[in-house]
Amino acid sequence: MTGEHGFHHLRPGSLLSRTPHETVGNSHGALLPPESRRVAGEVEGDVGDTPFAVTTSNGLLLWNGRHFERITRGPACGLTVRDGVLWVFQRAGRHGHVLSVHLEGEHFEVVPRIRGLPGDGCCIDFVDDELMVTDPSRNQVLAYRVGDDRPAVHAAHADRSFRLDEQAPRVPLRISALFRYGPLLFVMASKGRGGGFRQSEIWAFDSESRLVTVVPAGGTHCHDLFFDGEQFVLCRSLERTVVRGPRPVYRAEGFPRGLAVSEDRVLVGVSAYARSRYAREKGAASVEFLDRDFRWRGRITLHHGQIRNVRLLSGDLSTSNAARRTATRHARHPTSRRLPSLDDEGTHAVTVIPAPPSGRGA
């Protein structure tokens, strides 16, 4: 049965069989032929056979080795994976929802998990057993315990939350990344709205949700965040670069946003760089394949709006839980007072914030 947002509402544990005669509903309740779920991808170079997913301004796409399969329709922003299950933030009107997508061969199941979130874009990731969801409209991070044994919940029923604006009261924040490594949760934020964004910053929170360190990201409109054991890796999108620490390691031909990292690959989403929204939507986007030394190996080009996120279905080290349990090539954990700098000025870029009282958390 097709639900109000164009997804199949299925019983827990069931799977949507995708046979050649099957159809999938769109946001207006009409039925689409199987071919309409396919989005072409043009392959260049060596892209391997590792499955991955991307969120775009037109929905969630899954690469199956031949073409992309459209799983959802409408703006999608925020994507993570846990135990082979994709979790995506999907916009619906002025609100947003978190959905889980269960995959098994050519079958999939889409299940609503959190409803009623603000629709202005969220970052999501699992930290241990909690799904962390950023709420930029209220400058806060929400935490939910979600699973197959729990029904969908309203956004207002978070298990806990903490605010980001105690260091910048009444200043709107743009939150563009969320990543936990070792004892610290990193949140990338920029102050201001529209063209008035200041430099992006990485805010580090301890296990009690206390802000302990701020590291300038070295640019504005930065996206994505990964810590490889020695340096931060992120996209300085306006500069069209991917950086490791203060050093640019890859220059994109467009607007880089979306980062996935495995033991031997780095995937970067790149969208058309243009002033008008129409041009950005109609322009070509691509997923660039790099090795771990950031040398170009291949790409898949598509026309399906702007890329927001990229995730590998397995072995993605840029997810918080994978970073916790998987040994990367570097073993050192960062501490709140010894974080590497992303600024060319070096050590002067790190600011240590006195921890507020312990009552700040949940």
Coordinates of C-alpha atoms in Angstrom, one line a residue:
M1 CA 0.0 0.0 0.0
T2 CA 1.3 3.4 -0.9
G3 CA 1.3 6.0 2.0
E4 CA 0.7 9.7 2.1
H5 CA 4.4 10.5 1.3
G6 CA 4.6 8.1 -1.6
F7 CA 6.3 5.2 0.2
H8 CA 5.2 1.7 0.7
H9 CA 4.0 1.3 4.2
L10 CA 4.8 -2.4 5.0
R11 CA 4.5 -4.6 8.0
P12 CA 7.7 -4.9 10.0
G13 CA 9.8 -7.8 8.7
S14 CA 8.1 -7.8 5.3
L15 CA 10.0 -6.8 2.1
L16 CA 8.8 -5.1 -1.0
S17 CA 9.4 -7.6 -3.9
R18 CA 10.6 -5.8 -6.9
T19 CA 9.6 -8.0 -9.8
P20 CA 9.4 -6.8 -13.5
H21 CA 5.6 -6.4 -13.2
E22 CA 5.7 -4.3 -10.0
T23 CA 5.0 -0.6 -9.6
V24 CA 6.0 1.9 -7.0
G25 CA 3.9 4.9 -5.8
N26 CA 5.0 8.5 -6.2
S27 CA 4.1 11.5 -4.0
H28 CA 0.7 11.9 -5.6
G29 CA -0.3 8.3 -5.2
A30 CA 0.0 7.4 -8.9
L31 CA 1.8 4.2 -9.9
L32 CA 5.1 4.3 -11.7
P33 CA 6.5 1.6 -14.1
P34 CA 9.7 -0.2 -13.0
E35 CA 11.7 1.7 -15.6
S36 CA 10.9 5.1 -13.9
R37 CA 12.8 4.0 -10.8
R38 CA 16.0 3.8 -12.8
V39 CA 18.4 6.7 -13.0
A40 CA 21.2 6.3 -15.5
G41 CA 24.8 6.6 -14.4
E42 CA 27.8 7.1 -16.8
V43 CA 30.9 5.3 -15.6
E44 CA 34.4 6.4 -16.3
G45 CA 37.6 4.8 -15.0
D46 CA 37.7 2.3 -12.1
V47 CA 34.7 2.5 -9.8
G48 CA 34.8 -1.1 -8.5
D49 CA 31.7 -3.0 -7.5
T50 CA 31.0 -1.7 -4.0
P51 CA 27.4 -0.7 -3.5
F52 CA 26.7 2.8 -2.2
A53 CA 23.8 5.2 -1.8
V54 CA 23.5 9.0 -2.4
T55 CA 20.9 11.5 -1.3
T56 CA 20.0 14.2 -3.8
S57 CA 17.7 17.1 -4.0
N58 CA 15.3 14.7 -5.8
G59 CA 15.5 11.6 -3.6
L60 CA 17.5 8.7 -2.3
L61 CA 19.4 6.6 -5.0
L62 CA 21.1 3.2 -4.7
W63 CA 23.9 2.2 -7.1
N64 CA 23.5 -1.4 -8.1
G65 CA 26.5 -1.7 -10.4
R66 CA 24.6 -0.9 -13.6
H67 CA 22.4 2.1 -12.8
F68 CA 20.9 3.9 -9.9
E69 CA 17.6 2.8 -8.4
R70 CA 15.5 5.6 -7.0
I71 CA 14.2 4.6 -3.5
T72 CA 12.4 7.8 -2.5
R73 CA 11.2 10.9 -4.3
G74 CA 11.6 14.5 -3.1
P75 CA 14.5 16.3 -1.4
A76 CA 16.6 14.0 0.8
C77 CA 19.4 15.3 3.1
G78 CA 21.0 13.3 5.8
L79 CA 22.1 9.6 5.3
T80 CA 23.7 7.0 7.4
V81 CA 23.9 3.2 7.5
R82 CA 23.8 0.6 10.3
D83 CA 24.1 -3.1 9.8
G84 CA 23.4 -2.8 6.1
V85 CA 20.2 -0.7 6.7
L86 CA 20.1 2.8 5.3
W87 CA 18.6 5.6 7.3
V88 CA 17.6 8.8 5.5
F89 CA 16.2 12.2 6.3
Q90 CA 13.5 12.9 3.7
R91 CA 11.7 16.2 3.3
A92 CA 8.0 16.3 2.9
G93 CA 6.6 19.9 2.6
R94 CA 7.7 22.0 5.5
H95 CA 8.5 19.0 7.6
G96 CA 10.9 16.1 7.4
H97 CA 10.9 12.4 8.4
V98 CA 13.6 9.8 9.1
L99 CA 13.0 6.6 7.2
S100 CA 14.9 3.3 7.3
V101 CA 15.5 1.4 4.1
H102 CA 16.0 -2.4 4.5
L103 CA 17.7 -4.0 1.5
E104 CA 17.9 -7.7 0.5
G105 CA 19.0 -8.4 -3.0
E106 CA 16.5 -6.7 -5.3
H107 CA 14.0 -6.2 -2.5
F108 CA 13.6 -3.2 -0.2
E109 CA 11.4 -2.0 2.5
V110 CA 10.9 1.6 3.6
V111 CA 9.8 2.2 7.2
P112 CA 8.9 5.5 8.8
R113 CA 10.9 6.0 12.0
I114 CA 10.8 9.7 13.1
R115 CA 8.1 12.1 11.9
G116 CA 7.5 15.8 12.3
L117 CA 11.1 17.1 12.1
P118 CA 11.8 20.6 10.8
G119 CA 12.2 20.4 7.0
D120 CA 15.2 22.6 6.6
G121 CA 17.8 19.8 6.5
C122 CA 19.2 17.5 9.1
C123 CA 22.4 15.5 9.6
I124 CA 21.9 12.1 11.0
D125 CA 24.2 9.3 12.3
F126 CA 24.2 6.5 14.8
V127 CA 26.4 7.0 17.9
D128 CA 26.3 3.7 19.7
D129 CA 22.6 2.8 20.0
E130 CA 21.3 6.4 19.5
L131 CA 20.4 8.0 16.3
M132 CA 21.7 11.6 16.5
V133 CA 19.6 14.1 14.5
T134 CA 20.6 17.8 14.1
D135 CA 17.8 20.3 14.4
P136 CA 19.2 23.6 12.8
S137 CA 15.9 25.4 13.4
R138 CA 16.5 25.2 17.1
N139 CA 20.3 24.9 17.2
Q140 CA 20.2 21.6 18.9
V141 CA 21.1 17.9 18.5
L142 CA 18.4 15.3 19.2
A143 CA 19.0 11.7 20.2
Y144 CA 16.6 8.8 19.6
R145 CA 16.7 5.1 20.5
V146 CA 15.1 3.6 17.4
G147 CA 14.9 0.0 16.2
D148 CA 12.7 -2.7 14.6
D149 CA 11.1 -3.3 18.0
R150 CA 9.9 0.3 18.4
P151 CA 7.2 2.1 16.5
A152 CA 7.7 5.4 14.7
V153 CA 8.0 8.4 17.1
H154 CA 7.3 12.1 16.8
A155 CA 10.2 14.4 16.7
A156 CA 9.1 16.0 20.0
H157 CA 9.7 12.7 21.8
A158 CA 13.5 12.6 21.7
D159 CA 15.2 10.5 24.4
R160 CA 17.6 13.4 25.0
S161 CA 18.9 16.6 23.4
F162 CA 21.5 19.3 23.9
R163 CA 21.8 22.8 22.5
L164 CA 24.6 24.2 20.4
D165 CA 24.0 27.9 20.9
E166 CA 25.1 28.4 24.5
Q167 CA 28.4 29.8 23.1
A168 CA 26.5 31.9 20.5
P169 CA 23.1 32.9 21.9
R170 CA 20.5 34.2 19.4
V171 CA 22.8 33.6 16.5
P172 CA 21.3 31.2 13.9
L173 CA 23.6 28.2 13.1
R174 CA 23.9 26.2 9.9
I175 CA 24.8 22.6 10.9
S176 CA 26.5 20.6 8.1
A177 CA 28.2 17.6 9.6
L178 CA 28.1 15.2 12.6
F179 CA 30.8 12.7 13.5
R180 CA 31.9 10.9 16.6
Y181 CA 35.5 9.7 17.1
G182 CA 36.9 8.3 20.3
P183 CA 35.4 10.2 23.3
L184 CA 34.4 13.3 21.3
L185 CA 31.3 14.1 19.2
F186 CA 32.2 16.6 16.4
V187 CA 29.5 19.0 15.0
M188 CA 30.4 21.3 12.1
A189 CA 28.5 24.6 12.3
S190 CA 28.6 28.0 10.7
K191 CA 27.0 31.2 12.2
G192 CA 24.7 33.4 10.3
R193 CA 22.2 33.0 7.4
G194 CA 22.2 33.4 3.6
G195 CA 25.4 35.0 2.3
G196 CA 26.5 36.1 5.7
F197 CA 27.9 32.8 6.9
R198 CA 31.1 33.2 8.9
Q199 CA 33.9 30.6 8.9
S200 CA 32.8 27.1 9.5
E201 CA 33.9 25.6 12.8
I202 CA 34.2 22.1 14.3
W203 CA 32.6 22.0 17.8
A204 CA 33.8 19.1 20.0
F205 CA 31.5 17.8 22.7
D206 CA 32.5 15.3 25.4
S207 CA 30.4 12.4 26.6
E208 CA 28.4 14.7 28.8
S209 CA 27.4 16.9 25.8
R210 CA 29.6 19.7 27.0
L211 CA 31.3 21.9 24.5
V212 CA 35.1 21.6 25.2
T213 CA 36.9 22.7 22.0
V214 CA 36.3 24.7 18.8
V215 CA 38.4 24.2 15.7
P216 CA 38.1 26.5 12.7
A217 CA 37.4 24.5 9.6
G218 CA 39.4 27.0 7.5
G219 CA 36.6 28.0 5.1
T220 CA 33.0 28.8 4.7
H221 CA 30.2 26.5 3.5
C222 CA 32.1 23.4 4.6
H223 CA 30.5 20.0 4.6
D224 CA 31.1 16.4 5.8
L225 CA 33.6 15.4 8.4
F226 CA 35.9 12.4 8.9
F227 CA 38.9 12.0 11.3
D228 CA 41.5 9.5 10.1
G229 CA 43.4 9.2 13.4
E230 CA 45.7 12.2 12.6
Q231 CA 43.8 14.8 10.6
F232 CA 40.3 15.9 9.8
V233 CA 39.1 15.3 6.2
L234 CA 36.2 17.5 4.9
C235 CA 34.8 19.3 1.9
R236 CA 35.4 23.1 1.6
S237 CA 32.6 23.3 -0.9
L238 CA 32.9 27.0 -2.0
E239 CA 36.6 26.5 -2.6
R240 CA 35.8 23.3 -4.6
T241 CA 38.3 21.3 -2.6
V242 CA 38.6 18.3 -0.3
V243 CA 41.1 19.0 2.5
R244 CA 43.0 16.8 4.9
G245 CA 44.1 19.0 7.8
P246 CA 45.1 22.4 6.3
R247 CA 46.2 20.9 3.0
P248 CA 43.9 20.6 -0.1
V249 CA 44.2 17.0 -1.4
Y250 CA 41.6 17.0 -4.2
R251 CA 40.2 19.8 -6.3
A252 CA 36.7 19.1 -7.8
E253 CA 35.3 20.5 -11.0
G254 CA 32.1 21.5 -9.1
F255 CA 30.7 21.8 -5.6
P256 CA 31.9 19.0 -3.4
R257 CA 29.4 17.7 -0.9
G258 CA 29.1 14.1 0.3
L259 CA 32.0 12.0 1.6
A260 CA 32.4 8.3 2.2
V261 CA 35.6 6.5 3.2
S262 CA 36.6 2.9 3.1
E263 CA 39.9 1.2 3.8
D264 CA 41.0 1.8 0.2
R265 CA 38.6 4.3 -1.3
V266 CA 37.3 7.8 -0.8
L267 CA 34.0 8.7 -2.5
V268 CA 33.1 12.4 -3.0
G269 CA 29.8 13.8 -4.3
V270 CA 30.2 16.7 -6.7
S271 CA 27.4 18.9 -8.0
A272 CA 27.1 21.6 -10.6
Y273 CA 28.6 24.9 -9.4
A274 CA 26.2 27.7 -10.5
R275 CA 24.6 30.8 -9.2
S276 CA 21.0 29.9 -10.1
R277 CA 19.2 27.1 -8.4
Y278 CA 17.8 26.0 -11.7
A279 CA 21.2 25.6 -13.2
R280 CA 22.4 23.6 -10.2
E281 CA 19.4 21.3 -10.4
K282 CA 19.7 20.7 -14.1
G283 CA 23.5 20.4 -14.2
A284 CA 25.4 17.1 -14.1
A285 CA 26.5 15.7 -10.7
S286 CA 29.0 12.9 -10.1
V287 CA 30.4 10.6 -7.5
E288 CA 34.2 10.8 -7.7
F289 CA 36.3 7.7 -6.7
L290 CA 39.7 8.4 -5.2
D291 CA 42.2 6.1 -3.5
R292 CA 43.2 6.8 0.1
D293 CA 46.0 9.1 -1.1
F294 CA 43.2 11.1 -2.9
R295 CA 44.3 10.3 -6.4
W296 CA 41.5 10.1 -8.9
R297 CA 40.4 6.6 -10.0
G298 CA 37.0 7.0 -11.6
R299 CA 33.6 8.6 -11.5
I300 CA 29.9 8.0 -12.1
T301 CA 28.0 10.9 -13.6
L302 CA 24.2 11.3 -13.2
H303 CA 21.5 13.9 -13.8
H304 CA 19.2 13.8 -10.7
G305 CA 19.7 17.1 -8.9
Q306 CA 22.4 18.1 -6.4
I307 CA 24.2 15.4 -4.3
R308 CA 23.9 15.9 -0.5
N309 CA 25.3 12.7 1.0
V310 CA 27.3 9.6 0.0
R311 CA 27.4 6.4 2.0
L312 CA 28.9 3.0 1.4
L313 CA 26.6 0.2 2.3
S314 CA 29.3 -1.6 4.2
G315 CA 32.8 -0.7 5.5
D316 CA 32.1 3.1 5.6
L317 CA 34.6 4.5 8.1
S318 CA 33.0 7.9 7.9
T319 CA 30.1 6.7 10.0
S320 CA 30.5 7.2 13.8
N321 CA 30.1 3.6 14.9
A322 CA 32.4 2.3 12.2
A323 CA 35.1 4.8 13.4
R324 CA 34.6 3.4 16.9
R325 CA 35.0 -0.3 16.2
T326 CA 37.1 -0.4 13.0
A327 CA 40.9 0.2 13.2
T328 CA 41.9 2.7 10.7
R329 CA 45.5 3.2 9.4
H330 CA 46.1 5.6 12.3
A331 CA 45.4 4.6 15.9
R332 CA 45.7 7.8 17.9
H333 CA 42.4 9.1 19.4
P334 CA 42.0 12.9 19.6
T335 CA 41.6 14.6 23.0
S336 CA 39.7 17.8 23.7
R337 CA 43.0 19.8 24.1
R338 CA 45.1 18.2 21.3
L339 CA 43.0 18.4 18.2
P340 CA 44.7 19.0 14.9
S341 CA 44.3 22.4 13.2
L342 CA 42.6 22.9 9.8
D343 CA 43.9 26.4 9.6
D344 CA 47.2 27.4 7.9
E345 CA 48.1 29.3 11.1
G346 CA 48.6 26.0 12.9
T347 CA 48.3 25.6 16.6
H348 CA 46.7 29.1 17.1
A349 CA 43.5 27.7 15.4
V350 CA 42.5 25.6 18.4
T351 CA 40.4 27.3 21.1
V352 CA 39.7 25.5 24.4
I353 CA 36.3 26.3 25.9
P354 CA 35.9 25.8 29.7
A355 CA 33.3 23.1 30.3
P356 CA 29.9 24.3 31.5
P357 CA 28.3 22.7 34.5
S358 CA 27.4 19.0 34.1
G359 CA 23.7 19.7 34.2
R360 CA 23.9 20.9 30.6
G361 CA 23.3 17.4 29.0
A362 CA 20.2 15.4 28.4

